[in-house]
Short mmCIF file of C-alpha atoms in Angstrom, two decimals:
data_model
loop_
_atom_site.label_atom_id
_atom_site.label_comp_id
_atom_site.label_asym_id
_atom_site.label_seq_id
_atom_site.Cartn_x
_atom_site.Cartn_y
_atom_site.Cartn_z
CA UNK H 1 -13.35 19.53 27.99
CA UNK H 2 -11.82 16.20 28.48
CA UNK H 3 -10.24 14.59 25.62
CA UNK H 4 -10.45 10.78 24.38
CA UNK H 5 -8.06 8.25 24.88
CA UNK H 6 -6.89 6.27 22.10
CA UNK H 7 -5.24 3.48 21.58
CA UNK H 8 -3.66 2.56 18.18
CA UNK H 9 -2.42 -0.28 17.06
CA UNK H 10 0.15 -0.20 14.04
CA UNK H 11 2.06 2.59 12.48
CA UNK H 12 1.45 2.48 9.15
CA UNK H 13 -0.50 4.15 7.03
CA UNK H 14 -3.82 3.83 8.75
CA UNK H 15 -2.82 4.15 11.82
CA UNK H 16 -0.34 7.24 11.16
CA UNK H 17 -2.84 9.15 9.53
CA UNK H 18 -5.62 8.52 11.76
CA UNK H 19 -3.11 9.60 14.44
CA UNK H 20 -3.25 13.15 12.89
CA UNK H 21 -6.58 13.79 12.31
CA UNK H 22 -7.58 12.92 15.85
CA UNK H 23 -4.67 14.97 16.86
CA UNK H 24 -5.39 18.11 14.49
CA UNK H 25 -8.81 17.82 15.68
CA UNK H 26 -7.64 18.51 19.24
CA UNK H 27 -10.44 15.98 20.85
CA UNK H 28 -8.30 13.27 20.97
CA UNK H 29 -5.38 12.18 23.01
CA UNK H 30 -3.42 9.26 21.01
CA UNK H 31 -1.01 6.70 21.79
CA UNK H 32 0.23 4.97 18.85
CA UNK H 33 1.61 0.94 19.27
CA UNK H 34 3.88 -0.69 16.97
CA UNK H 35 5.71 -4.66 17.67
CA UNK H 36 8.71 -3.50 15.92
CA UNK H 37 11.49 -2.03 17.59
CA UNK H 38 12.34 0.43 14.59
CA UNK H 39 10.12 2.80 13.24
CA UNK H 40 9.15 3.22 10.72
CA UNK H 41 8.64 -0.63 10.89
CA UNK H 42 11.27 -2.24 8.11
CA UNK H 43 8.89 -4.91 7.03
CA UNK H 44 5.52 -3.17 6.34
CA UNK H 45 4.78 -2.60 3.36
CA UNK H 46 5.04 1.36 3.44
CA UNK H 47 8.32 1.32 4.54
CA UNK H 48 9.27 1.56 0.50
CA UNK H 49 11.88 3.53 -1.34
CA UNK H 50 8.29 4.57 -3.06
CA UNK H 51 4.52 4.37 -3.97
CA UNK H 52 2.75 5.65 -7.11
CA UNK H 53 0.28 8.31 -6.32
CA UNK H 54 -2.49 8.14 -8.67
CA UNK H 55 -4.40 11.25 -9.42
CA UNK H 56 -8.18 10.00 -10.08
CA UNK H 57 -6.55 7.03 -11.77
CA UNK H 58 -9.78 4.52 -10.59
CA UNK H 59 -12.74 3.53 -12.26
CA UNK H 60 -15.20 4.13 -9.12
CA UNK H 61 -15.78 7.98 -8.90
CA UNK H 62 -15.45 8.20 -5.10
CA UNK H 63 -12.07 6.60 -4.99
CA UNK H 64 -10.68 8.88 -7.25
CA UNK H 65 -11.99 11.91 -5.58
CA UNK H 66 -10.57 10.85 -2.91
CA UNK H 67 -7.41 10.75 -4.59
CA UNK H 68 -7.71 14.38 -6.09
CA UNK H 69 -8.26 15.27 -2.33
CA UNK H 70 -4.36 13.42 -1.52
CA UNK H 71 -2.98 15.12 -4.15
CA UNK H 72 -3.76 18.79 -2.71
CA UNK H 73 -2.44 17.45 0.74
CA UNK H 74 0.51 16.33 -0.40
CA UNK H 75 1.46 19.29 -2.23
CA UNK H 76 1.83 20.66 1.08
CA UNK H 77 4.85 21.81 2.58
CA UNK H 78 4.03 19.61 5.62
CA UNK H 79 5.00 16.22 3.68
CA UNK H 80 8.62 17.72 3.23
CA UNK H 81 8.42 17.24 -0.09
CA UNK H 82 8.14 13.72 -0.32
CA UNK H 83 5.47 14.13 -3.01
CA UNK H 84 7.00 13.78 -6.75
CA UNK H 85 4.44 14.94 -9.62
CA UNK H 86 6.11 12.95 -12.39
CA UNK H 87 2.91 11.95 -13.92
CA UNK H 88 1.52 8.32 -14.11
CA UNK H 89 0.69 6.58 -17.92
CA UNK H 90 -2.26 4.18 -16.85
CA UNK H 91 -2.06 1.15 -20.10
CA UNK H 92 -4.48 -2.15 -20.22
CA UNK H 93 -3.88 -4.42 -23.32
CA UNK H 94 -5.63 -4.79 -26.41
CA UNK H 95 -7.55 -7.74 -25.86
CA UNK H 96 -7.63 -7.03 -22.00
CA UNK H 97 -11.23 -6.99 -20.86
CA UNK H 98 -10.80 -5.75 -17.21
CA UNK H 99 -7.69 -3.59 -17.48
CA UNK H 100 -8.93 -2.38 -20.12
CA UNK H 101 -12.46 -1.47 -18.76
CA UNK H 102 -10.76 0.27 -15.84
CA UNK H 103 -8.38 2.44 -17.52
CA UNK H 104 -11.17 3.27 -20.00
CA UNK H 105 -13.73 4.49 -16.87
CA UNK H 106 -10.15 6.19 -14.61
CA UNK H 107 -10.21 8.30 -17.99
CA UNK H 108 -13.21 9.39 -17.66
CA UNK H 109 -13.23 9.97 -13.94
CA UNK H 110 -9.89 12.25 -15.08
CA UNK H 111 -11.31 13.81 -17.42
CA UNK H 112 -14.60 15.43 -15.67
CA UNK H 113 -12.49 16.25 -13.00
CA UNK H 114 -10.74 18.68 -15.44
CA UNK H 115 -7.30 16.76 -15.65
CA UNK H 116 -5.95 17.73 -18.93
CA UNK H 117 -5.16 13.80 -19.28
CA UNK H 118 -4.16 12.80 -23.21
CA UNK H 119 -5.52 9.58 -24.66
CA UNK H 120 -2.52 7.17 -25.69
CA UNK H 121 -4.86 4.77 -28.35
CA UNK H 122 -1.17 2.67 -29.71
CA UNK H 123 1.52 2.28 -28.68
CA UNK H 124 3.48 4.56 -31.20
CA UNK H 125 1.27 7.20 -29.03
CA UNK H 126 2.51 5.57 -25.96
CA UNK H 127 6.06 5.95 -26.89
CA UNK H 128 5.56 9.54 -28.03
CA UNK H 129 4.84 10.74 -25.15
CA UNK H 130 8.08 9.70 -23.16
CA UNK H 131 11.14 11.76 -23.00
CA UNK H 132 13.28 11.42 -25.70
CA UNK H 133 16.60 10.39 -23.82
CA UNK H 134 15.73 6.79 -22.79
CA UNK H 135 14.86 4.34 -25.71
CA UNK H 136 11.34 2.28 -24.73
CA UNK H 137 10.42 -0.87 -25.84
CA UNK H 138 8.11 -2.20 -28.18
CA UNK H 139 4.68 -1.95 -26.15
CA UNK H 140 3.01 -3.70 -28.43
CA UNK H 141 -0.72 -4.41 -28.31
CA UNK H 142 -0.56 -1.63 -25.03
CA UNK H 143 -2.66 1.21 -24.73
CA UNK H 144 -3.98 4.26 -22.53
CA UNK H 145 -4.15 8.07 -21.16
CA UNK H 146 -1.37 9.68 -20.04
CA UNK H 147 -1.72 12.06 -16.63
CA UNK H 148 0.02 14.62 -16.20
CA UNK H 149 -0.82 14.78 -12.31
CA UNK H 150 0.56 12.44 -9.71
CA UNK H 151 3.39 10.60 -9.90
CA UNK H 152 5.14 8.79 -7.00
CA UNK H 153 6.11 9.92 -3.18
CA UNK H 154 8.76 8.56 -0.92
CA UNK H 155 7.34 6.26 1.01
CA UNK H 156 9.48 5.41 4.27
CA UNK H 157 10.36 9.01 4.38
CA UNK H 158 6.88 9.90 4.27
CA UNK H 159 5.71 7.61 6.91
CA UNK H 160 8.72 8.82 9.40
CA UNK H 161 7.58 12.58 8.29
CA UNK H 162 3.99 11.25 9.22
CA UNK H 163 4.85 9.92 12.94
CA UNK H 164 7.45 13.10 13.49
CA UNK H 165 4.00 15.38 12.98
CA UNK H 166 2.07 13.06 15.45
CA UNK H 167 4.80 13.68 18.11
CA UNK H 168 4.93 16.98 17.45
CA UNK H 169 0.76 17.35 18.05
CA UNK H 170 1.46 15.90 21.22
CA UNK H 171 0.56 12.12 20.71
CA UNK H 172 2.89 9.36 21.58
CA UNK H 173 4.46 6.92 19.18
CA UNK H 174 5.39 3.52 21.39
CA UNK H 175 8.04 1.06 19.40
CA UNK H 176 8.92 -2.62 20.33
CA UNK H 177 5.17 -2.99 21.75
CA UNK H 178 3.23 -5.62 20.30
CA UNK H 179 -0.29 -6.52 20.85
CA UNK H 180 -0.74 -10.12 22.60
CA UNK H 181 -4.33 -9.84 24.29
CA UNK H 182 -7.27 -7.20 24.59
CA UNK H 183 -8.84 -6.42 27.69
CA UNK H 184 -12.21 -6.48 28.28
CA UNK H 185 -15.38 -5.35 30.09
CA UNK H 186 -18.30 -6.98 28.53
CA UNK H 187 -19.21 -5.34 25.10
CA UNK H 188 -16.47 -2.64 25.76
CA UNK H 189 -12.35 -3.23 24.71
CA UNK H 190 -10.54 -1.19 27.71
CA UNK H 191 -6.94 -1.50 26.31
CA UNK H 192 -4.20 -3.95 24.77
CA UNK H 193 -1.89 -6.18 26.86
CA UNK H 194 1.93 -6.22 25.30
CA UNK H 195 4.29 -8.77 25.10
CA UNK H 196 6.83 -6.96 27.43
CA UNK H 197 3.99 -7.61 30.20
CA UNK H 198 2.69 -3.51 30.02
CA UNK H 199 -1.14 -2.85 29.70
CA UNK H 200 -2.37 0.46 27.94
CA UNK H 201 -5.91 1.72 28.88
CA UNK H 202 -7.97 3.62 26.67
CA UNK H 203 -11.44 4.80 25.72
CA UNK H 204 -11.35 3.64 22.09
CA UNK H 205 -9.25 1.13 20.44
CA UNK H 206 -8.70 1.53 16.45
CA UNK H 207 -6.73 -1.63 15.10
CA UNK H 208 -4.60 -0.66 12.29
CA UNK H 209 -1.90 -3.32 11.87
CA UNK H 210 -1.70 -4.15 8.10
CA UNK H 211 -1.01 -7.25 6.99
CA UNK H 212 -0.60 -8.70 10.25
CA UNK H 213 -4.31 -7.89 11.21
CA UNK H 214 -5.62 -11.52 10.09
CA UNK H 215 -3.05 -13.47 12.16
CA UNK H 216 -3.72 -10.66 15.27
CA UNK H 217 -7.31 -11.45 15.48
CA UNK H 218 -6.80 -15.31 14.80
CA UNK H 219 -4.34 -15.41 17.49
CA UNK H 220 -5.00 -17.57 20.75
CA UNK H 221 -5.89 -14.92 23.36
CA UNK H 222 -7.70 -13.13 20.96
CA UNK H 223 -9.73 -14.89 18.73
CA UNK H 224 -12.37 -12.20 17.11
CA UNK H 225 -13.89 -13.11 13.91
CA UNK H 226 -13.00 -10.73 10.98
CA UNK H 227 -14.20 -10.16 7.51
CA UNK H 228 -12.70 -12.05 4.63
CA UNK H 229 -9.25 -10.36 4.68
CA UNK H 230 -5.81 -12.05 3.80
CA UNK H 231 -2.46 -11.15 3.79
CA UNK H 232 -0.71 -11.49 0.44
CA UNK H 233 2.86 -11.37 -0.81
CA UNK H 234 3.76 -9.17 -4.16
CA UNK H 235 7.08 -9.16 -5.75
CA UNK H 236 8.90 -6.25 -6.23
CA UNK H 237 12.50 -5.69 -7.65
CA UNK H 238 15.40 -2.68 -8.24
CA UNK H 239 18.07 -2.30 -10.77
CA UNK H 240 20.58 0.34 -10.25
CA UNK H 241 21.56 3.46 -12.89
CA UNK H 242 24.51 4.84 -13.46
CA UNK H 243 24.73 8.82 -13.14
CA UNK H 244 24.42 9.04 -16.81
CA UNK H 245 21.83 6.54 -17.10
CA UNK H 246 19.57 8.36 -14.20
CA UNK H 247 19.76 12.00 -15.79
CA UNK H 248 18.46 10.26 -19.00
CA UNK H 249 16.07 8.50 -17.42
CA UNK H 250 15.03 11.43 -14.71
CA UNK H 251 12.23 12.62 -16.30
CA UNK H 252 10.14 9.63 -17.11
CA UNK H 253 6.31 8.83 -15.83
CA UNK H 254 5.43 6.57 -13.55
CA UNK H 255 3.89 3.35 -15.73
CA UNK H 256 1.38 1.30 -14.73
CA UNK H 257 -0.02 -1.53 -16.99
CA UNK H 258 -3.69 -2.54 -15.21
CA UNK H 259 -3.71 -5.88 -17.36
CA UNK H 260 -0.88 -7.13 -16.21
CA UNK H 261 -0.21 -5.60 -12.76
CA UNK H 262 3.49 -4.42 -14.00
CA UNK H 263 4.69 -0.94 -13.15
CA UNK H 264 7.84 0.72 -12.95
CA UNK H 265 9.11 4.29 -11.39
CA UNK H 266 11.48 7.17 -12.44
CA UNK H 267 14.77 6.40 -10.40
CA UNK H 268 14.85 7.80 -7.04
CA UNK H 269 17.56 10.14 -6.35
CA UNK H 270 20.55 7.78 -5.87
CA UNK H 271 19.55 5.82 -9.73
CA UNK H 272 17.69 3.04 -8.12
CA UNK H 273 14.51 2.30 -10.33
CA UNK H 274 11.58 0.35 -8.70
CA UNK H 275 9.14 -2.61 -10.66
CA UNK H 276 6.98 -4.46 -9.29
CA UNK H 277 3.45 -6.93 -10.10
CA UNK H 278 0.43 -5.50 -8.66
CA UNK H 279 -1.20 -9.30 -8.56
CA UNK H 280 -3.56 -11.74 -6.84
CA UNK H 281 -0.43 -12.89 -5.07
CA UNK H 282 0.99 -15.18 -2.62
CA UNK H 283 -0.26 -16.70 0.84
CA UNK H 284 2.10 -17.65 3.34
CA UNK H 285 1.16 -20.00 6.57
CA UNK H 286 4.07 -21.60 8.74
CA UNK H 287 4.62 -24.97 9.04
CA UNK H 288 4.07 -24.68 13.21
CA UNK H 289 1.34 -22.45 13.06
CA UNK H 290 -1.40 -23.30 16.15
CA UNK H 291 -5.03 -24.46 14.18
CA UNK H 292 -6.77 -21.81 15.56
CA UNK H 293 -4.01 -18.95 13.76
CA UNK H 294 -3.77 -21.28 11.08
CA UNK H 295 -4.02 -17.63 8.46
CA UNK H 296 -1.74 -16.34 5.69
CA UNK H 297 1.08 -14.09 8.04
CA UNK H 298 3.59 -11.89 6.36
CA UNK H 299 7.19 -13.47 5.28
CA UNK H 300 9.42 -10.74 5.19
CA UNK H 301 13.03 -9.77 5.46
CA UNK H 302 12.57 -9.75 9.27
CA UNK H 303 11.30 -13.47 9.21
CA UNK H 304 14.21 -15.61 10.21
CA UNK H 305 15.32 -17.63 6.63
CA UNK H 306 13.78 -14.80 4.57
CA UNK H 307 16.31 -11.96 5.18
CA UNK H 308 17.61 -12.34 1.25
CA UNK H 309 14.01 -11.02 0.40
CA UNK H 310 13.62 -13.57 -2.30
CA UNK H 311 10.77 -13.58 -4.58
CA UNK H 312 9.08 -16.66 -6.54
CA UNK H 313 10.86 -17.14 -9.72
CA UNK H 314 7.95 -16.75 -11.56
CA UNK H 315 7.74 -13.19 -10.99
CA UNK H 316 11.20 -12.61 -11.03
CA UNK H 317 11.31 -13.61 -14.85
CA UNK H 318 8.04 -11.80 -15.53
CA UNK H 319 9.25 -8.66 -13.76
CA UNK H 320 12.32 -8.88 -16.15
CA UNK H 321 9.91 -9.04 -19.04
CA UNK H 322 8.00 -5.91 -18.19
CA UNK H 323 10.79 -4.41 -17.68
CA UNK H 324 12.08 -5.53 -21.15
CA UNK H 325 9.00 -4.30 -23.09
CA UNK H 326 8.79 -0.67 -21.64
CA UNK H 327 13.04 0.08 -20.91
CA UNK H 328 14.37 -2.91 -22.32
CA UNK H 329 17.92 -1.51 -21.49
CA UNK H 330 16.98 -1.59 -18.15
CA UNK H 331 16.21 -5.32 -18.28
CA UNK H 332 19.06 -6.98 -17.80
CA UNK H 333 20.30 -4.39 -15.32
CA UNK H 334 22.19 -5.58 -11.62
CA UNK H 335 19.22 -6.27 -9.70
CA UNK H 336 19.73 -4.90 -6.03
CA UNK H 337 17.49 -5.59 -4.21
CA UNK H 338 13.84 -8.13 -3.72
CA UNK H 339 11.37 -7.98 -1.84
CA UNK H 340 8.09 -9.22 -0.82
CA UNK H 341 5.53 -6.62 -0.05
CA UNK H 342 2.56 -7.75 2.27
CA UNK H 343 -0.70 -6.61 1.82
CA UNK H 344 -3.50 -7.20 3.84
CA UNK H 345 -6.36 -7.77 0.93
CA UNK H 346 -10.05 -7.71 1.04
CA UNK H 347 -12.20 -9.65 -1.13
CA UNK H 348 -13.03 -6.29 -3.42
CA UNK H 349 -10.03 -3.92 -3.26
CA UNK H 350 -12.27 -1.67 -0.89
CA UNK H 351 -11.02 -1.02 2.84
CA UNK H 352 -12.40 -1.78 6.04
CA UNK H 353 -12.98 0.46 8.25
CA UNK H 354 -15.77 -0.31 11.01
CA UNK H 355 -16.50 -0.35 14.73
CA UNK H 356 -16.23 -4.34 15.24
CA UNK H 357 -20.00 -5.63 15.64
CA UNK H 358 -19.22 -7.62 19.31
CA UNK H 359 -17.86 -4.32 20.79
CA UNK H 360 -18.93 -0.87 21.40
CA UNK H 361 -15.34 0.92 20.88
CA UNK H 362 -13.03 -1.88 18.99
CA UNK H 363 -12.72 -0.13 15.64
CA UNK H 364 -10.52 -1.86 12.71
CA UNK H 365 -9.04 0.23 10.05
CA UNK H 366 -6.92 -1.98 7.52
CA UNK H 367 -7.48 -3.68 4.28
CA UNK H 368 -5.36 -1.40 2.10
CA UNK H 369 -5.41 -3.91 -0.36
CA UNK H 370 -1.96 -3.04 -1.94
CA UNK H 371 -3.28 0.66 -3.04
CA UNK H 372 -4.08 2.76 0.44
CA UNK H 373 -0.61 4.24 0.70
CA UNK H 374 -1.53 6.93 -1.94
CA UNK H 375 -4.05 7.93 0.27
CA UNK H 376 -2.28 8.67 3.74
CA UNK H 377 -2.46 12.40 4.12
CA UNK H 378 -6.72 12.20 3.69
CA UNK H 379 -7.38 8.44 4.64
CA UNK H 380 -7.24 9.14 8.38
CA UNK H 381 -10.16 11.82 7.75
CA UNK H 382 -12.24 9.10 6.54
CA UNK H 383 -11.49 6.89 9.23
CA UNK H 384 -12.00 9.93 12.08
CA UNK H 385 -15.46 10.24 9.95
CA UNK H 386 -16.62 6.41 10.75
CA UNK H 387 -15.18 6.73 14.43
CA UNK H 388 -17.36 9.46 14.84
CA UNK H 389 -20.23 7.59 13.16
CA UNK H 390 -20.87 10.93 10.71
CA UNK H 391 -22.40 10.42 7.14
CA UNK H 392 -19.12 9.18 4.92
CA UNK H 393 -20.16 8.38 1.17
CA UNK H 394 -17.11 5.55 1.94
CA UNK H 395 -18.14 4.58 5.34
CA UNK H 396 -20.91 1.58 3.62
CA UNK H 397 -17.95 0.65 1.49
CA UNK H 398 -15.74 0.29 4.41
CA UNK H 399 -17.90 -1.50 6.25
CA UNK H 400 -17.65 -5.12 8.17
CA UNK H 401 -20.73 -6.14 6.19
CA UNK H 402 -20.76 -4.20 3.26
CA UNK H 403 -24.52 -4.54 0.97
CA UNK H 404 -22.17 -3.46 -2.28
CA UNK H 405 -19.08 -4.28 -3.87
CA UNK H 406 -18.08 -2.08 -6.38
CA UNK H 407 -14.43 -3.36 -5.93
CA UNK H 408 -11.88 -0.88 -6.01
CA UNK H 409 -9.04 -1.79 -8.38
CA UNK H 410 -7.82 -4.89 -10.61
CA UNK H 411 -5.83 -7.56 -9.82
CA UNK H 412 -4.23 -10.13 -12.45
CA UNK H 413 -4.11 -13.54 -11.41
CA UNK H 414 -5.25 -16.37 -9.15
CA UNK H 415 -3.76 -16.44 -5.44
CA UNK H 416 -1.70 -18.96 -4.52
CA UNK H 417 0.75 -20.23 -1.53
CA UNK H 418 4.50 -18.87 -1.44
CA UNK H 419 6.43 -22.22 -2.42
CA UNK H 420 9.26 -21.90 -0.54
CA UNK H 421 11.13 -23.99 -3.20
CA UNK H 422 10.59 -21.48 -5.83
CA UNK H 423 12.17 -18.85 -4.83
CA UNK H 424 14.80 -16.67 -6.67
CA UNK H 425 18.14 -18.14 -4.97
CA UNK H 426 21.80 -16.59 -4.96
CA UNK H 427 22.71 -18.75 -7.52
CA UNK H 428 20.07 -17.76 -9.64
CA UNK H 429 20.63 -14.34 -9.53
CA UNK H 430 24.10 -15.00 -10.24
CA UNK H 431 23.40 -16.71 -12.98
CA UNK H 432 21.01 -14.13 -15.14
CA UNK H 433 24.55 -11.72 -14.10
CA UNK H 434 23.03 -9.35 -11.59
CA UNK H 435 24.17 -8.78 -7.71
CA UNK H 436 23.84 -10.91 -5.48
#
């Protein structure tokens, strides 16, 4: 029996794990396309030193489900270990009304699932369940559950592990190609034209490129109309540990306030510990964008003037704060390294995943709304689902018109544009005493 041909456009975490499960499936033949020339792609945002993986850490029943069902799949030897069951603390603030809603429903979720998750009601209960080595901060007017399941996985690494399997099934992964024009036949998409002047034919065409989907479509030879969906900037930040410092620190949790989007990792392997703002964040258009693409586009270390990876001050200071109240000796560490991190947002938090209504076999899968990388070995099974038009309890959530919106997760703040004049600069790094 023949197989289909399939075109995919991106290589993150969509479009990698989509890759497998039409592979796996053995119905599909896949060719994967990605505009960068290195893979995995430096400037998406799952090309990370890491992600948290929650364990049923949502308030909406399906999505954490469908995070028990990640969990089991990363546990398996397949992932090469990328997987790290630290455990994730999940805090909202007192007088947080959101946050604290969410962590207060994620509990429950945890707790009929059978998670033997302990409730954290002050902070001196906070504080006793950390390790003993590091000292933590005050935490005041913080509370929460502790889980003793997820944690955090390598992210780059598990993206490259991801596109080794798809070559390895057979499909092929294409770098340096990116998407300038569909071609058409009337209601049907036959393939992508490139920007190196090469044309790919397929049967289906599943767009999958992140943050860069809204300027894609926007774009002058293509032009399709999308959802609301935006690409937004988030600030992250890394101080380095000494060797001491990292064995004391080794064994911490993952933490995750919900009220005020902070969160912080246990240090990777070489001592470099992760925070960052899970916010409303920052839009970004050019000054020479065209009208018609005239949509928020990714600003990252690849964009020429933004290779220092500078973040808005703003979040710089506040990321030094959160640091300060949960390891405040980590809070006036060397910073490292910033970084924006692009999302591609939709107006709840849910993805979308849908056959696009003008075309019989244009199908978009992005929206990952700062929280889908948790869910790459079992989101491409949902996606496969939806191609295949089979019953999906996610698939009307997904959708390019959805009739609900539960919304997915919380988000602190208002979004606003990236003033390039407010940046963290050299010389203000230099001047709090941290690398430059």
């Amino acid at each position: 029996m023949s197989k289909t041909e399939v075109l995919i456009v991106g290589t993150g975490i969509f479009g990698m794990s989509t890759a497998l499960w039409m592979l796996e499936s053995g119905r599909y033949s896949v060719t994967v396309l990605d505009k960068c020339n290195v893979l995995p792609a430096p400037d998406a945002a799952s090309t990370d030193i890491n992600k948290i993986i929650r364990a049923g850490d949502y308030a909406d029943p399906l999505f954490a489900q469908l995070c028990f069902d990640a969990v089991e799949l990363w546990r398996k030897p397949e992932w090469q270990g990328t997987y790290h069951e630290s455990g994730v603390i999940c805090l909202a603030n007192d007088d947080g009304a959101k946050g604290h809603d969410f962590v207060t429903r994620a509990y429950a979720n945890c707790l009929a699932a059978g998670i033997d998750v302990s409730l954290l009601p002050t902070p001196a209960a906070i504080r006793a369940r950390l390790p003993a080595g590091p000292r933590a901060g005050p935490l005041d007017g913080q509370q929460g559950y502790h889980n003793p399941v997820g944690g955090w996985a390598e992210a780059g690494r598990a993206v490259e592990v991801g596109l080794a399997r798809v070559r390895a099934l057979g499909g092929r992964v294409l770098s340096g190609k990116e998407v300038v024009r569909l071609l058409k036949d009337g209601k049907r998409v036959t393939g992508v034209a490139t920007r190196d002047g090469n044309e790919f034919r397929a049967d289906l065409v599943l767009v999958a490129a992140g943050a860069w989907t809204p300027a894609l479509f926007a774009s002058p030879e293509i032009q399709l109309r999308l959802p609301e969906v935006v690409a937004t900037g988030q600030s992250v930040m890394t101080v380095q540990l000494s060797a001491d410092e990292a064995e004391r620190y080794a064994d911490i949790p993952v933490i995750f306030n919900l009220e005020t989007g902070f969160y912080v990792f246990p240090p990777n392997p070489d001592g470099t510990v992760k925070c960052a703002i899970h916010a409303a964040g920052y839009t970004y258009t050019p000054a020479n964008a065209a009208a018609v693409a005239a949509v928020s586009v990714p600003r990252t270390k690849l964009t020429p003037g933004a290779e220092d990876g500078a973040i808005p001050c703003e979040m710089f200071a506040r990321l030094r704060e959160g640091l300060r109240a949960t390891w405040p000796e980590l809070a006036d560490k060397e910073v490292t390294m910033t970084r924006m991190c692009w999302y591609c947002d939709t107006v709840t938090g849910d993805f979308l995943v849908d056959y696009h209504p003008d075309y019989d076999n244009l199908v978009i899968a992005t929206g990952g709304s700062g929280h889908a990388f948790k869910f790459a070995p079992v989101i491409g099974r949902e996606v496969l689902a939806i191609v295949e038009r089979r019953p999906s309890p996610l698939g009307e959530r997904f959708s390019f018109a959805p009739k609900i919106a539960l919304g997915a997760d919380v988000r602190i703040g208002e979004r606003r544009p990236l003033d390039l004049d407010a940046l963290v600069s050299r010389q203000d790094l230099q001047a709090a005493g941290v690398a430059a």
